[in-house]
């Protein structure tokens, strides 16, 4: 009986998690990426989005990105970038790159200023 009540409790709580930041829903995939990193490079996912802010002091970009099928929904999130990425990105402009899950979080590599407006750019502007 106690088990049944616990299961019900979990089921009742589940919907509240479903609406949280999709970033927190990703670790299942991320764990796989970390495990596979022993034998091969982590998966890289093409990303399209808009630079909401360039945070040079954190070596990061705040990016509003489109859905990345099988990885994460469209959202705004902080992505770590290298020096070249910081220089390539411009606040308010479209950007493309490769999303990579690393031990210290999500990175955006091969950052390029996009020439074509993205779906994310058109949304809520
Ligand atoms: Cu995201």
PDB file of C-alpha atoms and ligand atoms in Angstrom:
ATOM      1  CA  UNK A   1       0.000   0.000   0.000  1.00  0.00           C
ATOM      2  CA  UNK A   2       2.789   2.337   0.884  1.00  0.00           C
ATOM      3  CA  UNK A   3       4.405   1.643  -2.505  1.00  0.00           C
ATOM      4  CA  UNK A   4       1.217   2.484  -4.360  1.00  0.00           C
ATOM      5  CA  UNK A   5       0.944   5.810  -2.576  1.00  0.00           C
ATOM      6  CA  UNK A   6       4.547   6.634  -3.403  1.00  0.00           C
ATOM      7  CA  UNK A   7       3.999   5.861  -7.062  1.00  0.00           C
ATOM      8  CA  UNK A   8       0.952   8.080  -7.109  1.00  0.00           C
ATOM      9  CA  UNK A   9       2.971  10.817  -5.499  1.00  0.00           C
ATOM     10  CA  UNK A  10       5.652  10.596  -8.174  1.00  0.00           C
ATOM     11  CA  UNK A  11       3.054  10.570 -10.940  1.00  0.00           C
ATOM     12  CA  UNK A  12       1.394  13.646  -9.498  1.00  0.00           C
ATOM     13  CA  UNK A  13       4.684  15.518  -9.339  1.00  0.00           C
ATOM     14  CA  UNK A  14       5.813  14.638 -12.856  1.00  0.00           C
ATOM     15  CA  UNK A  15       3.809  17.301 -14.725  1.00  0.00           C
ATOM     16  CA  UNK A  16       5.432  20.098 -12.751  1.00  0.00           C
ATOM     17  CA  UNK A  17       8.840  18.939 -13.971  1.00  0.00           C
ATOM     18  CA  UNK A  18       7.687  18.812 -17.561  1.00  0.00           C
ATOM     19  CA  UNK A  19       7.341  22.589 -17.657  1.00  0.00           C
ATOM     20  CA  UNK A  20      10.759  23.345 -16.208  1.00  0.00           C
ATOM     21  CA  UNK A  21      13.672  24.550 -18.275  1.00  0.00           C
ATOM     22  CA  UNK A  22      14.367  21.947 -20.908  1.00  0.00           C
ATOM     23  CA  UNK A  23      18.033  22.312 -20.014  1.00  0.00           C
ATOM     24  CA  UNK A  24      17.320  20.342 -16.847  1.00  0.00           C
ATOM     25  CA  UNK A  25      15.615  17.633 -18.892  1.00  0.00           C
ATOM     26  CA  UNK A  26      18.736  17.017 -20.931  1.00  0.00           C
ATOM     27  CA  UNK A  27      21.089  15.247 -18.457  1.00  0.00           C
ATOM     28  CA  UNK A  28      19.845  11.814 -19.599  1.00  0.00           C
ATOM     29  CA  UNK A  29      21.298  12.522 -23.029  1.00  0.00           C
ATOM     30  CA  UNK A  30      24.264  14.298 -21.503  1.00  0.00           C
ATOM     31  CA  UNK A  31      25.160  11.264 -19.428  1.00  0.00           C
ATOM     32  CA  UNK A  32      25.300   9.210 -22.591  1.00  0.00           C
ATOM     33  CA  UNK A  33      27.533  11.821 -24.199  1.00  0.00           C
ATOM     34  CA  UNK A  34      29.920  11.807 -21.243  1.00  0.00           C
ATOM     35  CA  UNK A  35      30.115   8.009 -21.221  1.00  0.00           C
ATOM     36  CA  UNK A  36      30.774   7.834 -24.950  1.00  0.00           C
ATOM     37  CA  UNK A  37      33.436  10.527 -24.635  1.00  0.00           C
ATOM     38  CA  UNK A  38      35.861   7.855 -23.443  1.00  0.00           C
ATOM     39  CA  UNK A  39      35.924   6.278 -26.870  1.00  0.00           C
ATOM     40  CA  UNK A  40      34.908   9.087 -29.204  1.00  0.00           C
ATOM     41  CA  UNK A  41      34.361  12.800 -29.364  1.00  0.00           C
ATOM     42  CA  UNK A  42      31.129  14.065 -27.799  1.00  0.00           C
ATOM     43  CA  UNK A  43      28.182  14.511 -30.128  1.00  0.00           C
ATOM     44  CA  UNK A  44      27.972  17.842 -31.899  1.00  0.00           C
ATOM     45  CA  UNK A  45      24.586  19.243 -32.788  1.00  0.00           C
ATOM     46  CA  UNK A  46      24.029  22.018 -35.359  1.00  0.00           C
ATOM     47  CA  UNK A  47      22.458  25.023 -33.640  1.00  0.00           C
ATOM     48  CA  UNK A  48      20.720  28.083 -35.031  1.00  0.00           C
ATOM     49  CA  UNK A  49      19.714  30.985 -32.870  1.00  0.00           C
ATOM     50  CA  UNK A  50      20.005  34.624 -31.945  1.00  0.00           C
ATOM     51  CA  UNK A  51      22.593  36.176 -29.650  1.00  0.00           C
ATOM     52  CA  UNK A  52      20.628  37.705 -26.774  1.00  0.00           C
ATOM     53  CA  UNK A  53      23.777  38.858 -25.003  1.00  0.00           C
ATOM     54  CA  UNK A  54      27.553  38.516 -25.283  1.00  0.00           C
ATOM     55  CA  UNK A  55      29.026  37.847 -21.835  1.00  0.00           C
ATOM     56  CA  UNK A  56      32.747  38.243 -22.447  1.00  0.00           C
ATOM     57  CA  UNK A  57      33.558  38.100 -18.716  1.00  0.00           C
ATOM     58  CA  UNK A  58      32.116  34.584 -18.610  1.00  0.00           C
ATOM     59  CA  UNK A  59      33.325  33.488 -22.056  1.00  0.00           C
ATOM     60  CA  UNK A  60      29.715  32.807 -22.841  1.00  0.00           C
ATOM     61  CA  UNK A  61      26.861  33.804 -25.084  1.00  0.00           C
ATOM     62  CA  UNK A  62      23.237  34.011 -24.042  1.00  0.00           C
ATOM     63  CA  UNK A  63      21.591  32.408 -27.054  1.00  0.00           C
ATOM     64  CA  UNK A  64      17.951  31.994 -27.959  1.00  0.00           C
ATOM     65  CA  UNK A  65      18.135  28.879 -30.052  1.00  0.00           C
ATOM     66  CA  UNK A  66      15.745  26.909 -32.204  1.00  0.00           C
ATOM     67  CA  UNK A  67      14.700  23.358 -31.344  1.00  0.00           C
ATOM     68  CA  UNK A  68      17.480  20.815 -31.706  1.00  0.00           C
ATOM     69  CA  UNK A  69      15.576  17.600 -32.462  1.00  0.00           C
ATOM     70  CA  UNK A  70      16.339  14.861 -29.963  1.00  0.00           C
ATOM     71  CA  UNK A  71      18.530  17.150 -27.860  1.00  0.00           C
ATOM     72  CA  UNK A  72      16.529  20.091 -26.538  1.00  0.00           C
ATOM     73  CA  UNK A  73      13.571  22.301 -27.227  1.00  0.00           C
ATOM     74  CA  UNK A  74      13.816  25.885 -28.388  1.00  0.00           C
ATOM     75  CA  UNK A  75      14.955  28.020 -25.460  1.00  0.00           C
ATOM     76  CA  UNK A  76      17.260  30.765 -24.288  1.00  0.00           C
ATOM     77  CA  UNK A  77      20.387  29.482 -22.567  1.00  0.00           C
ATOM     78  CA  UNK A  78      23.982  30.312 -21.698  1.00  0.00           C
ATOM     79  CA  UNK A  79      26.576  28.677 -23.938  1.00  0.00           C
ATOM     80  CA  UNK A  80      30.307  28.723 -23.289  1.00  0.00           C
ATOM     81  CA  UNK A  81      32.389  29.768 -26.294  1.00  0.00           C
ATOM     82  CA  UNK A  82      36.058  30.209 -27.099  1.00  0.00           C
ATOM     83  CA  UNK A  83      37.745  33.524 -27.891  1.00  0.00           C
ATOM     84  CA  UNK A  84      36.890  33.273 -31.587  1.00  0.00           C
ATOM     85  CA  UNK A  85      33.269  32.591 -30.710  1.00  0.00           C
ATOM     86  CA  UNK A  86      33.086  35.697 -28.550  1.00  0.00           C
ATOM     87  CA  UNK A  87      34.417  37.789 -31.422  1.00  0.00           C
ATOM     88  CA  UNK A  88      32.168  36.241 -34.062  1.00  0.00           C
ATOM     89  CA  UNK A  89      28.963  36.718 -32.100  1.00  0.00           C
ATOM     90  CA  UNK A  90      27.138  40.022 -32.089  1.00  0.00           C
ATOM     91  CA  UNK A  91      24.351  40.912 -29.703  1.00  0.00           C
ATOM     92  CA  UNK A  92      20.969  40.864 -31.402  1.00  0.00           C
ATOM     93  CA  UNK A  93      22.185  39.023 -34.467  1.00  0.00           C
ATOM     94  CA  UNK A  94      21.619  35.512 -35.716  1.00  0.00           C
ATOM     95  CA  UNK A  95      24.244  32.898 -35.004  1.00  0.00           C
ATOM     96  CA  UNK A  96      25.003  29.307 -35.936  1.00  0.00           C
ATOM     97  CA  UNK A  97      27.384  26.811 -34.398  1.00  0.00           C
ATOM     98  CA  UNK A  98      27.811  23.309 -33.083  1.00  0.00           C
ATOM     99  CA  UNK A  99      26.309  22.563 -29.671  1.00  0.00           C
ATOM    100  CA  UNK A 100      28.518  20.269 -27.595  1.00  0.00           C
ATOM    101  CA  UNK A 101      27.990  18.893 -24.092  1.00  0.00           C
ATOM    102  CA  UNK A 102      31.230  19.007 -22.114  1.00  0.00           C
ATOM    103  CA  UNK A 103      32.071  18.180 -18.509  1.00  0.00           C
ATOM    104  CA  UNK A 104      31.699  21.861 -17.587  1.00  0.00           C
ATOM    105  CA  UNK A 105      28.445  22.414 -19.438  1.00  0.00           C
ATOM    106  CA  UNK A 106      27.136  23.268 -22.866  1.00  0.00           C
ATOM    107  CA  UNK A 107      29.503  24.801 -25.389  1.00  0.00           C
ATOM    108  CA  UNK A 108      28.912  26.387 -28.758  1.00  0.00           C
ATOM    109  CA  UNK A 109      31.755  25.679 -31.157  1.00  0.00           C
ATOM    110  CA  UNK A 110      32.422  26.851 -34.706  1.00  0.00           C
ATOM    111  CA  UNK A 111      30.459  30.021 -34.000  1.00  0.00           C
ATOM    112  CA  UNK A 112      29.437  31.925 -37.108  1.00  0.00           C
ATOM    113  CA  UNK A 113      27.368  35.045 -37.533  1.00  0.00           C
ATOM    114  CA  UNK A 114      24.407  33.769 -39.532  1.00  0.00           C
ATOM    115  CA  UNK A 115      23.417  35.666 -42.649  1.00  0.00           C
ATOM    116  CA  UNK A 116      19.824  34.432 -42.757  1.00  0.00           C
ATOM    117  CA  UNK A 117      17.219  35.250 -40.126  1.00  0.00           C
ATOM    118  CA  UNK A 118      16.237  32.211 -38.087  1.00  0.00           C
ATOM    119  CA  UNK A 119      12.912  31.141 -36.656  1.00  0.00           C
ATOM    120  CA  UNK A 120      14.213  32.150 -33.247  1.00  0.00           C
ATOM    121  CA  UNK A 121      14.943  35.628 -34.567  1.00  0.00           C
ATOM    122  CA  UNK A 122      11.405  36.065 -35.803  1.00  0.00           C
ATOM    123  CA  UNK A 123       9.795  34.792 -32.621  1.00  0.00           C
ATOM    124  CA  UNK A 124       8.729  37.346 -30.009  1.00  0.00           C
ATOM    125  CA  UNK A 125      10.396  40.296 -31.652  1.00  0.00           C
TER     126      UNK A 125
HETATM  127 CU1  LIG B   1      19.016  24.871 -24.822  1.00  0.00          CU
END
